[in-house]
Amino acid sequence: MSPPSDSPREDGRRPGADVAWTMLELDELAAAYWDVVAPAMHADGLDPETERPSHEWLSAHGFRGLVYALREYHGRTFGEFWADDLGLEETDTGYAWGLDHEQTISLLEGYLDSRRERGNLSESSGDTLRYRLAKYVRAYRAANDTDDLLTPVARESDVPAYEATDAAWSAFDTLDAELAPRTMRRIHEAVDAWYAHLVRRQRASVNPVAGLDDEYRWSRRANTSESSPANPALDSSHVNALYKAAETPAERLLVVALCAWGLRSGEVAALHRSQLVLDPPAEAVPYVSFETRKNGPGEVSILYGREAAAERLGELGEREEWNGYLFPSERSTTGHRTRQTLLNRFDDLADRAALPDEIAGQKPVPQMGRRFWYDSYSATQEAILADIGEIAAEQGSASASVVLQEYLTTERRRALRREHMRERLAAAFEGLDRSH
C-alpha cells in the first residue's frame, strides 16, 4: 500500500512533502512534528503545544503522510501520538492543579479571578493561563516533593529567600529539560506575573522567579525562533571543529552526545551510567535507554561515539566516590550538572573551536548539534534511494521509494539507515573510530 499524496496549501507549498514519514521511527516522528508541523501551525495562529490539529487541518497542510505512517507503521492514531509520544495535553477549564495544598490552590484560583475581573481576561486566555501555571506547580511538586508553594515565599516565613528561589528554579530546570524555549518563556511570564501579584497583595515577600529568563536566555532564543522556528543546524565542519577543540573526556562526550546521538542538552546533563548499554548482545547496536522522555520512553542508538562514552565512564570509575552521572555535581540536589552549566561549557568549546559568531543569524547553541543529527539522519533517505535505484529499474518501477517500501523489510530499511548514518558521522568527526 502506498501512502496518500499530500494536499497542497493555497500558496502551492506542502510543508510535509519532503519528509519521508514512513521511514521514521516514533522518536524521529516526534522530532519532525516540532521541526515541520509546529512552524506550520504557528503560521496559522495555532499553538502546537496546547492545540491538537484536526485531521482536516493536517490533510489541508500536507501532513497526511504523518497520519498514514502513524496508523500503518506504528499502530497509533494521531490523538494517541499527541498524548503518548509528544506528551501534550489540550488546555481546558477543568485542568487540575495536581496539588492538595488548599492555600496554594486558593491563591492560584484567586489570581485567575482577579485577572478575569480586573484585567478583562477572556475565557480562552484564562484557560491558557491556567494551563501554564499548572505546568509550573506540577513541576514544583515533582522537583521539591511538596504541594505547598506558599510557605517558602510567605511574608512571615522562616524559609530563607535563597531556598525559596532554589526551589522555584528546580521546577524550571525540570520543565526546561522537556519544553521548547518559546514555551518556557510563556510559562515563566505566567509564573512571574502570579508571584508578582502575590507580592503586591502582601501574600508573599519575594518573587523567586524574577529575572530567571536572563539565566536561561529564553528571551533571546524564543525571539530568534519567531522568524526561524527551528534552530539551524551545525554542519560537518562545525562538528569537526568542536570535537578537535575538546580537551577532556567530558568535553568529547558532550560533543558526541549532542551531535552523534542527537540528545537534548537537558538529557545530556542528566545522563547516568545505567542508561548506557555499550556492549549489547551480538549483532545489536549500543544504545542509550530512557525511561521517561519528552515524547515517552525509548532508546537512542549509538551508531557512533561509543569510545567517547567508554572513555568518560573509565575516567569517572577511577574516583573514590561517584554517583553514576556522567556529568556529576556534588552541590546540585539532582546529583548532576544543570542544563545551563552544559550551555556554558558549549559556549566555551565553541569559542575555542572558532565557530562563527552566528550560524544562519543565530548564536551557536547545543540544539544546533541535535539539529545536525536530525538533518543527517533525514538525509539518509536520499542516499538509500540512490543505492536501490538499480533495483527499481530492474523491477520496472518508476519510483525507488516504492521498492523501498514494498520490497525491503523494516529490519533491512533500518540497517540501511544506520549504515549511511555512520558514514555521515564519520565524515563529520574525522578520525574518531566508528562504533558498531
Tab-separated table of C-alpha atoms in Angstrom:
chain	number	residue	atom	x	y	z
A	1	MET	CA	0.000	0.000	0.000
A	2	SER	CA	1.392	3.440	-0.902
A	3	PRO	CA	0.868	6.425	1.368
A	4	PRO	CA	-1.663	9.046	0.272
A	5	SER	CA	-0.412	12.092	-1.532
A	6	ASP	CA	-0.195	15.398	0.320
A	7	SER	CA	-2.704	18.144	-0.369
A	8	PRO	CA	-1.052	21.429	-1.403
A	9	ARG	CA	-1.586	24.659	0.501
A	10	GLU	CA	-3.073	27.690	-1.186
A	11	ASP	CA	0.397	29.091	-1.868
A	12	GLY	CA	1.371	25.814	-3.520
A	13	ARG	CA	3.765	24.763	-0.776
A	14	ARG	CA	3.429	21.439	1.032
A	15	PRO	CA	5.359	21.596	4.315
A	16	GLY	CA	5.376	17.829	4.781
A	17	ALA	CA	6.083	16.819	1.201
A	18	ASP	CA	9.851	16.459	1.674
A	19	VAL	CA	9.598	14.304	4.806
A	20	ALA	CA	9.856	10.525	4.385
A	21	TRP	CA	7.296	9.881	7.136
A	22	THR	CA	7.202	6.104	6.721
A	23	MET	CA	10.974	5.901	7.136
A	24	LEU	CA	10.937	7.458	10.599
A	25	GLU	CA	10.777	5.782	13.987
A	26	LEU	CA	8.447	7.238	16.655
A	27	ASP	CA	11.206	9.335	18.197
A	28	GLU	CA	12.002	10.777	14.782
A	29	LEU	CA	8.318	11.428	14.016
A	30	ALA	CA	8.098	13.385	17.255
A	31	ALA	CA	11.150	15.441	16.263
A	32	ALA	CA	9.618	16.038	12.819
A	33	TYR	CA	6.425	17.297	14.494
A	34	TRP	CA	8.387	20.076	16.196
A	35	ASP	CA	10.576	20.840	13.186
A	36	VAL	CA	7.958	20.752	10.416
A	37	VAL	CA	4.378	20.644	11.726
A	38	ALA	CA	4.789	23.125	14.590
A	39	PRO	CA	6.039	26.010	12.381
A	40	ALA	CA	3.083	25.495	10.015
A	41	MET	CA	0.711	25.635	12.987
A	42	HIS	CA	2.329	28.852	14.223
A	43	ALA	CA	1.829	30.347	10.764
A	44	ASP	CA	-1.892	29.579	11.081
A	45	GLY	CA	-2.118	31.100	14.537
A	46	LEU	CA	-2.242	27.752	16.369
A	47	ASP	CA	-0.237	26.755	19.438
A	48	PRO	CA	1.427	23.379	18.692
A	49	GLU	CA	1.886	22.705	22.403
A	50	THR	CA	-1.721	23.170	23.520
A	51	GLU	CA	-3.929	22.864	20.408
A	52	ARG	CA	-4.172	19.477	18.755
A	53	PRO	CA	-4.518	19.911	14.977
A	54	SER	CA	-7.551	18.286	13.404
A	55	HIS	CA	-7.288	15.656	10.681
A	56	GLU	CA	-8.769	18.209	8.302
A	57	TRP	CA	-6.012	20.700	9.117
A	58	LEU	CA	-3.277	18.067	8.781
A	59	SER	CA	-4.629	16.968	5.414
A	60	ALA	CA	-5.045	20.523	4.112
A	61	HIS	CA	-1.466	21.402	5.023
A	62	GLY	CA	0.217	18.357	3.525
A	63	PHE	CA	0.637	16.165	6.604
A	64	ARG	CA	-1.484	13.188	5.644
A	65	GLY	CA	1.746	11.203	5.355
A	66	LEU	CA	2.326	11.638	9.084
A	67	VAL	CA	-1.127	10.288	9.934
A	68	TYR	CA	-0.628	7.418	7.494
A	69	ALA	CA	2.785	6.477	8.944
A	70	LEU	CA	1.424	6.501	12.490
A	71	ARG	CA	-1.507	4.274	11.560
A	72	GLU	CA	0.157	1.812	9.194
A	73	TYR	CA	3.657	1.534	10.671
A	74	HIS	CA	3.159	2.229	14.376
A	75	GLY	CA	-0.458	1.278	15.096
A	76	ARG	CA	-1.271	4.726	16.505
A	77	THR	CA	-3.897	7.341	15.885
A	78	PHE	CA	-2.734	10.926	15.743
A	79	GLY	CA	-4.538	11.537	19.032
A	80	GLU	CA	-2.539	8.765	20.721
A	81	PHE	CA	0.672	10.141	19.196
A	82	TRP	CA	-0.214	13.612	20.501
A	83	ALA	CA	-0.848	12.449	24.059
A	84	ASP	CA	1.522	9.495	24.493
A	85	ASP	CA	4.517	10.241	22.274
A	86	LEU	CA	4.547	14.042	22.314
A	87	GLY	CA	3.336	14.157	25.907
A	88	LEU	CA	0.976	17.043	25.174
A	89	GLU	CA	-2.358	17.948	26.696
A	90	GLU	CA	-5.016	20.263	25.344
A	91	THR	CA	-5.925	23.130	27.626
A	92	ASP	CA	-9.394	23.168	29.140
A	93	THR	CA	-11.227	24.785	32.038
A	94	GLY	CA	-11.067	21.577	34.044
A	95	TYR	CA	-7.263	21.311	34.008
A	96	ALA	CA	-6.368	20.177	37.501
A	97	TRP	CA	-3.646	21.826	39.548
A	98	GLY	CA	-2.348	18.477	40.750
A	99	LEU	CA	-1.954	19.823	44.300
A	100	ASP	CA	-3.545	19.119	47.678
A	101	HIS	CA	-2.427	22.296	49.470
A	102	GLU	CA	-5.600	24.359	49.824
A	103	GLN	CA	-3.913	27.735	50.416
A	104	THR	CA	-1.794	27.397	47.291
A	105	ILE	CA	-4.810	26.397	45.196
A	106	SER	CA	-6.801	29.298	46.663
A	107	LEU	CA	-4.106	31.794	45.657
A	108	LEU	CA	-3.910	30.347	42.142
A	109	GLU	CA	-7.674	30.500	41.670
A	110	GLY	CA	-7.783	33.963	43.244
A	111	TYR	CA	-5.198	35.205	40.765
A	112	LEU	CA	-7.202	33.879	37.828
A	113	ASP	CA	-10.372	35.508	39.205
A	114	SER	CA	-8.527	38.800	39.610
A	115	ARG	CA	-7.280	38.683	36.038
A	116	ARG	CA	-10.788	37.957	34.773
A	117	GLU	CA	-12.439	40.704	36.804
A	118	ARG	CA	-9.768	43.426	36.676
A	119	GLY	CA	-7.874	42.514	33.558
A	120	ASN	CA	-10.792	41.558	31.316
A	121	LEU	CA	-9.230	38.138	30.679
A	122	SER	CA	-11.161	36.153	28.077
A	123	GLU	CA	-12.279	32.580	28.731
A	124	SER	CA	-9.827	31.070	26.256
A	125	SER	CA	-6.947	33.206	27.576
A	126	GLY	CA	-7.873	32.169	31.098
A	127	ASP	CA	-7.693	28.520	30.107
A	128	THR	CA	-4.242	29.023	28.617
A	129	LEU	CA	-3.030	30.877	31.717
A	130	ARG	CA	-4.353	28.087	33.954
A	131	TYR	CA	-2.557	25.505	31.801
A	132	ARG	CA	0.794	27.323	32.067
A	133	LEU	CA	0.557	27.844	35.798
A	134	ALA	CA	-0.434	24.215	36.281
A	135	LYS	CA	2.616	23.106	34.318
A	136	TYR	CA	4.769	25.003	36.791
A	137	VAL	CA	3.088	23.897	40.018
A	138	ARG	CA	3.175	20.253	38.950
A	139	ALA	CA	6.882	20.566	38.147
A	140	TYR	CA	7.425	22.305	41.501
A	141	ARG	CA	5.727	19.436	43.299
A	142	ALA	CA	7.822	16.863	41.425
A	143	ALA	CA	11.104	18.720	41.992
A	144	ASN	CA	10.573	19.591	45.662
A	145	ASP	CA	8.248	16.834	46.877
A	146	THR	CA	5.725	19.300	48.338
A	147	ASP	CA	2.328	20.745	47.436
A	148	ASP	CA	2.982	23.908	49.420
A	149	LEU	CA	4.190	26.748	47.177
A	150	LEU	CA	3.110	29.437	49.640
A	151	THR	CA	5.184	28.859	52.794
A	152	PRO	CA	8.618	29.400	51.167
A	153	VAL	CA	7.604	32.886	49.925
A	154	ALA	CA	5.126	33.922	52.650
A	155	ARG	CA	5.766	37.225	54.476
A	156	GLU	CA	6.130	35.522	57.850
A	157	SER	CA	8.086	32.552	56.531
A	158	ASP	CA	11.243	31.279	58.210
A	159	VAL	CA	12.490	29.903	54.884
A	160	PRO	CA	15.491	31.919	53.600
A	161	ALA	CA	14.820	33.715	50.317
A	162	TYR	CA	17.607	31.817	48.577
A	163	GLU	CA	15.973	28.484	49.444
A	164	ALA	CA	12.641	29.680	48.066
A	165	THR	CA	14.437	30.740	44.899
A	166	ASP	CA	16.308	27.432	44.604
A	167	ALA	CA	13.018	25.514	44.896
A	168	ALA	CA	11.375	27.557	42.141
A	169	TRP	CA	14.413	27.268	39.892
A	170	SER	CA	14.444	23.494	40.378
A	171	ALA	CA	10.927	23.384	38.962
A	172	PHE	CA	12.049	25.327	35.893
A	173	ASP	CA	15.069	23.040	35.479
A	174	THR	CA	12.609	20.137	35.313
A	175	LEU	CA	10.464	21.877	32.698
A	176	ASP	CA	13.416	23.129	30.680
A	177	ALA	CA	14.588	19.580	30.039
A	178	GLU	CA	11.251	18.871	28.347
A	179	LEU	CA	9.873	22.012	26.710
A	180	ALA	CA	10.830	24.336	23.874
A	181	PRO	CA	12.305	27.818	24.602
A	182	ARG	CA	9.132	29.580	23.435
A	183	THR	CA	7.016	27.503	25.793
A	184	MET	CA	9.433	28.102	28.666
A	185	ARG	CA	9.256	31.838	28.105
A	186	ARG	CA	5.455	31.781	28.209
A	187	ILE	CA	5.351	29.652	31.346
A	188	HIS	CA	7.892	31.926	33.019
A	189	GLU	CA	5.855	35.008	32.117
A	190	ALA	CA	2.749	33.444	33.679
A	191	VAL	CA	4.532	32.316	36.857
A	192	ASP	CA	6.427	35.594	37.210
A	193	ALA	CA	3.146	37.518	36.978
A	194	TRP	CA	1.500	35.258	39.583
A	195	TYR	CA	4.299	35.711	42.135
A	196	ALA	CA	4.369	39.465	41.446
A	197	HIS	CA	0.613	39.527	42.119
A	198	LEU	CA	1.181	37.785	45.459
A	199	VAL	CA	3.830	40.347	46.400
A	200	ARG	CA	1.516	43.244	45.521
A	201	ARG	CA	-1.283	41.697	47.582
A	202	GLN	CA	1.094	41.255	50.535
A	203	ARG	CA	0.716	37.469	50.373
A	204	ALA	CA	4.404	36.985	49.543
A	205	SER	CA	7.612	38.807	50.371
A	206	VAL	CA	9.667	37.614	47.405
A	207	ASN	CA	9.223	36.714	43.745
A	208	PRO	CA	11.545	33.704	43.389
A	209	VAL	CA	11.469	33.639	39.565
A	210	ALA	CA	12.207	37.321	38.907
A	211	GLY	CA	14.948	37.553	36.282
A	212	LEU	CA	15.047	33.817	35.726
A	213	ASP	CA	14.707	34.275	31.966
A	214	ASP	CA	18.082	36.050	31.954
A	215	GLU	CA	19.712	32.946	33.407
A	216	TYR	CA	18.255	30.667	30.750
A	217	ARG	CA	18.336	33.211	27.943
A	218	TRP	CA	14.815	32.214	26.913
A	219	SER	CA	14.061	35.677	25.541
A	220	ARG	CA	16.925	35.576	23.047
A	221	ARG	CA	16.243	32.006	21.948
A	222	ALA	CA	12.479	32.478	21.730
A	223	ASN	CA	12.700	35.789	19.860
A	224	THR	CA	15.084	34.450	17.239
A	225	SER	CA	12.815	31.452	16.715
A	226	GLU	CA	9.887	33.714	15.794
A	227	SER	CA	11.466	34.309	12.403
A	228	SER	CA	13.217	30.929	12.302
A	229	PRO	CA	11.027	28.355	14.118
A	230	ALA	CA	13.695	25.681	14.221
A	231	ASN	CA	17.313	26.173	15.194
A	232	PRO	CA	19.647	25.981	12.198
A	233	ALA	CA	21.971	23.021	12.112
A	234	LEU	CA	25.694	22.775	12.618
A	235	ASP	CA	27.422	21.452	9.532
A	236	SER	CA	30.111	18.773	9.406
A	237	SER	CA	32.941	21.326	9.612
A	238	HIS	CA	31.445	22.808	12.784
A	239	VAL	CA	31.118	19.390	14.419
A	240	ASN	CA	34.651	18.519	13.398
A	241	ALA	CA	35.994	21.764	14.870
A	242	LEU	CA	34.124	21.224	18.142
A	243	TYR	CA	35.445	17.705	18.546
A	244	LYS	CA	39.013	18.716	17.763
A	245	ALA	CA	38.759	21.554	20.314
A	246	ALA	CA	37.516	19.191	23.044
A	247	GLU	CA	40.353	18.617	25.520
A	248	THR	CA	38.811	16.287	28.112
A	249	PRO	CA	36.685	13.110	28.081
A	250	ALA	CA	33.766	15.183	29.409
A	251	GLU	CA	34.026	17.667	26.530
A	252	ARG	CA	34.368	14.918	23.950
A	253	LEU	CA	31.298	13.184	25.357
A	254	LEU	CA	29.365	16.459	25.247
A	255	VAL	CA	30.020	16.862	21.514
A	256	VAL	CA	29.282	13.200	20.790
A	257	ALA	CA	26.041	13.121	22.803
A	258	LEU	CA	24.714	16.252	21.104
A	259	CYS	CA	25.881	15.697	17.534
A	260	ALA	CA	26.322	11.927	17.130
A	261	TRP	CA	23.447	10.771	19.353
A	262	GLY	CA	21.112	13.726	18.847
A	263	LEU	CA	20.291	14.172	22.542
A	264	ARG	CA	18.761	17.289	24.042
A	265	SER	CA	21.100	19.292	26.283
A	266	GLY	CA	18.952	18.536	29.335
A	267	GLU	CA	19.188	14.829	28.565
A	268	VAL	CA	22.963	15.073	28.268
A	269	ALA	CA	23.235	16.842	31.633
A	270	ALA	CA	21.265	14.049	33.332
A	271	LEU	CA	22.934	11.081	31.629
A	272	HIS	CA	23.536	8.174	34.020
A	273	ARG	CA	25.722	5.114	33.504
A	274	SER	CA	22.648	2.883	33.900
A	275	GLN	CA	21.289	4.345	30.660
A	276	LEU	CA	24.277	3.329	28.547
A	277	VAL	CA	24.269	-0.125	27.001
A	278	LEU	CA	27.647	-0.186	25.285
A	279	ASP	CA	28.061	-3.950	24.938
A	280	PRO	CA	24.712	-5.355	23.760
A	281	PRO	CA	24.230	-8.926	22.514
A	282	ALA	CA	25.846	-9.911	19.232
A	283	GLU	CA	24.651	-8.001	16.162
A	284	ALA	CA	22.762	-5.496	18.307
A	285	VAL	CA	23.615	-1.797	18.348
A	286	PRO	CA	24.775	0.014	21.514
A	287	TYR	CA	22.155	2.434	22.781
A	288	VAL	CA	21.061	4.965	25.370
A	289	SER	CA	17.914	3.991	27.265
A	290	PHE	CA	15.310	6.476	28.533
A	291	GLU	CA	12.529	5.519	30.939
A	292	THR	CA	10.919	8.933	30.511
A	293	ARG	CA	11.490	11.408	27.749
A	294	LYS	CA	9.722	14.354	26.147
A	295	ASN	CA	7.964	12.001	23.765
A	296	GLY	CA	7.885	8.940	26.016
A	297	PRO	CA	10.246	6.073	26.906
A	298	GLY	CA	12.614	4.772	24.287
A	299	GLU	CA	16.120	4.052	23.098
A	300	VAL	CA	18.602	6.110	21.091
A	301	SER	CA	21.045	4.085	19.030
A	302	ILE	CA	24.749	4.768	19.489
A	303	LEU	CA	25.826	4.489	15.882
A	304	TYR	CA	28.954	6.482	16.532
A	305	GLY	CA	30.952	7.611	19.557
A	306	ARG	CA	30.898	4.528	21.749
A	307	GLU	CA	34.576	5.028	22.609
A	308	ALA	CA	33.915	8.559	23.875
A	309	ALA	CA	31.333	7.172	26.287
A	310	ALA	CA	33.630	4.367	27.410
A	311	GLU	CA	36.465	6.839	27.963
A	312	ARG	CA	34.291	9.034	30.194
A	313	LEU	CA	32.991	6.043	32.135
A	314	GLY	CA	36.545	4.859	32.704
A	315	GLU	CA	37.629	8.276	33.948
A	316	LEU	CA	34.727	8.592	36.393
A	317	GLY	CA	35.066	4.992	37.529
A	318	GLU	CA	38.504	5.781	38.967
A	319	ARG	CA	37.014	8.181	41.517
A	320	GLU	CA	36.679	7.017	45.102
A	321	GLU	CA	33.043	8.143	45.123
A	322	TRP	CA	30.829	8.506	42.088
A	323	ASN	CA	27.024	8.689	41.910
A	324	GLY	CA	26.832	7.299	38.366
A	325	TYR	CA	26.028	10.520	36.487
A	326	LEU	CA	28.269	11.257	33.532
A	327	PHE	CA	28.236	14.959	34.434
A	328	PRO	CA	28.107	14.687	38.237
A	329	SER	CA	27.736	17.562	40.684
A	330	GLU	CA	28.274	17.425	44.436
A	331	ARG	CA	26.393	20.675	45.043
A	332	SER	CA	23.285	20.024	42.951
A	333	THR	CA	20.305	18.358	44.635
A	334	THR	CA	19.817	16.289	41.477
A	335	GLY	CA	23.333	14.879	41.659
A	336	HIS	CA	24.195	16.072	38.145
A	337	ARG	CA	25.097	19.278	36.352
A	338	THR	CA	22.322	21.576	35.197
A	339	ARG	CA	21.409	22.180	31.603
A	340	GLN	CA	22.653	25.756	31.997
A	341	THR	CA	26.103	24.508	33.009
A	342	LEU	CA	26.322	22.484	29.812
A	343	LEU	CA	25.189	25.507	27.797
A	344	ASN	CA	28.087	27.454	29.290
A	345	ARG	CA	30.510	24.623	28.537
A	346	PHE	CA	29.274	24.516	24.950
A	347	ASP	CA	29.821	28.282	24.645
A	348	ASP	CA	33.431	27.890	25.838
A	349	LEU	CA	34.001	24.998	23.458
A	350	ALA	CA	32.518	26.934	20.535
A	351	ASP	CA	34.900	29.818	21.262
A	352	ARG	CA	37.921	27.507	21.314
A	353	ALA	CA	36.725	25.829	18.131
A	354	ALA	CA	36.468	29.252	16.461
A	355	LEU	CA	32.902	28.616	15.375
A	356	PRO	CA	31.255	31.610	13.659
A	357	ASP	CA	29.633	34.148	15.964
A	358	GLU	CA	26.372	33.398	14.162
A	359	ILE	CA	25.088	30.456	12.144
A	360	ALA	CA	22.149	31.403	9.925
A	361	GLY	CA	21.745	34.530	12.014
A	362	GLN	CA	21.829	32.763	15.391
A	363	LYS	CA	24.456	32.273	18.075
A	364	PRO	CA	25.696	28.634	18.156
A	365	VAL	CA	23.806	26.642	20.796
A	366	PRO	CA	23.656	22.926	21.699
A	367	GLN	CA	20.302	22.494	19.934
A	368	MET	CA	22.133	23.010	16.665
A	369	GLY	CA	24.055	19.795	17.374
A	370	ARG	CA	20.788	17.897	17.723
A	371	ARG	CA	19.601	19.531	14.510
A	372	PHE	CA	22.775	18.349	12.767
A	373	TRP	CA	21.978	14.802	13.879
A	374	TYR	CA	18.360	15.045	12.739
A	375	ASP	CA	19.232	16.583	9.368
A	376	SER	CA	21.899	13.936	8.802
A	377	TYR	CA	19.505	11.136	9.677
A	378	SER	CA	16.790	12.523	7.430
A	379	ALA	CA	19.259	12.906	4.564
A	380	THR	CA	19.973	9.185	4.575
A	381	GLN	CA	16.708	8.707	2.663
A	382	GLU	CA	18.217	10.264	-0.466
A	383	ALA	CA	21.334	8.109	-0.232
A	384	ILE	CA	19.308	4.940	0.266
A	385	LEU	CA	17.074	5.723	-2.700
A	386	ALA	CA	20.157	6.253	-4.858
A	387	ASP	CA	21.554	2.879	-3.780
A	388	ILE	CA	18.407	0.972	-4.707
A	389	GLY	CA	17.745	2.865	-7.932
A	390	GLU	CA	19.082	-0.047	-9.974
A	391	ILE	CA	16.726	-2.431	-8.204
A	392	ALA	CA	13.829	-0.158	-9.102
A	393	ALA	CA	14.869	-0.175	-12.733
A	394	GLU	CA	15.113	-3.987	-12.812
A	395	GLN	CA	11.648	-4.248	-11.265
A	396	GLY	CA	10.269	-1.918	-13.914
A	397	SER	CA	9.271	0.592	-11.251
A	398	ALA	CA	9.410	4.303	-11.906
A	399	SER	CA	9.958	5.043	-8.222
A	400	ALA	CA	12.746	3.797	-5.994
A	401	SER	CA	10.639	4.763	-2.971
A	402	VAL	CA	8.025	2.169	-3.965
A	403	VAL	CA	10.709	-0.540	-3.990
A	404	LEU	CA	11.969	0.701	-0.661
A	405	GLN	CA	8.552	0.382	0.971
A	406	GLU	CA	7.236	-2.706	-0.773
A	407	TYR	CA	10.291	-4.969	-1.188
A	408	LEU	CA	12.586	-4.242	1.747
A	409	THR	CA	11.783	-5.402	5.267
A	410	THR	CA	11.629	-2.992	8.189
A	411	GLU	CA	14.854	-4.501	9.519
A	412	ARG	CA	16.635	-4.023	6.195
A	413	ARG	CA	15.480	-0.397	5.914
A	414	ARG	CA	16.701	0.261	9.457
A	415	ALA	CA	20.078	-1.372	8.690
A	416	LEU	CA	20.485	0.792	5.576
A	417	ARG	CA	19.692	3.955	7.505
A	418	ARG	CA	22.221	3.063	10.187
A	419	GLU	CA	24.912	2.267	7.632
A	420	HIS	CA	24.531	5.612	5.867
A	421	MET	CA	24.258	7.483	9.156
A	422	ARG	CA	27.560	6.016	10.370
A	423	GLU	CA	29.225	7.223	7.179
A	424	ARG	CA	27.888	10.747	7.646
A	425	LEU	CA	29.039	10.864	11.245
A	426	ALA	CA	32.469	9.518	10.291
A	427	ALA	CA	32.835	12.354	7.782
A	428	ALA	CA	31.917	14.895	10.455
A	429	PHE	CA	34.076	13.611	13.301
A	430	GLU	CA	37.065	12.642	11.107
A	431	GLY	CA	39.457	10.412	12.942
A	432	LEU	CA	37.044	9.059	15.542
A	433	ASP	CA	36.842	5.276	15.280
A	434	ARG	CA	33.466	4.009	14.214
A	435	SER	CA	31.424	2.179	16.830
A	436	HIS	CA	29.293	-0.816	15.909
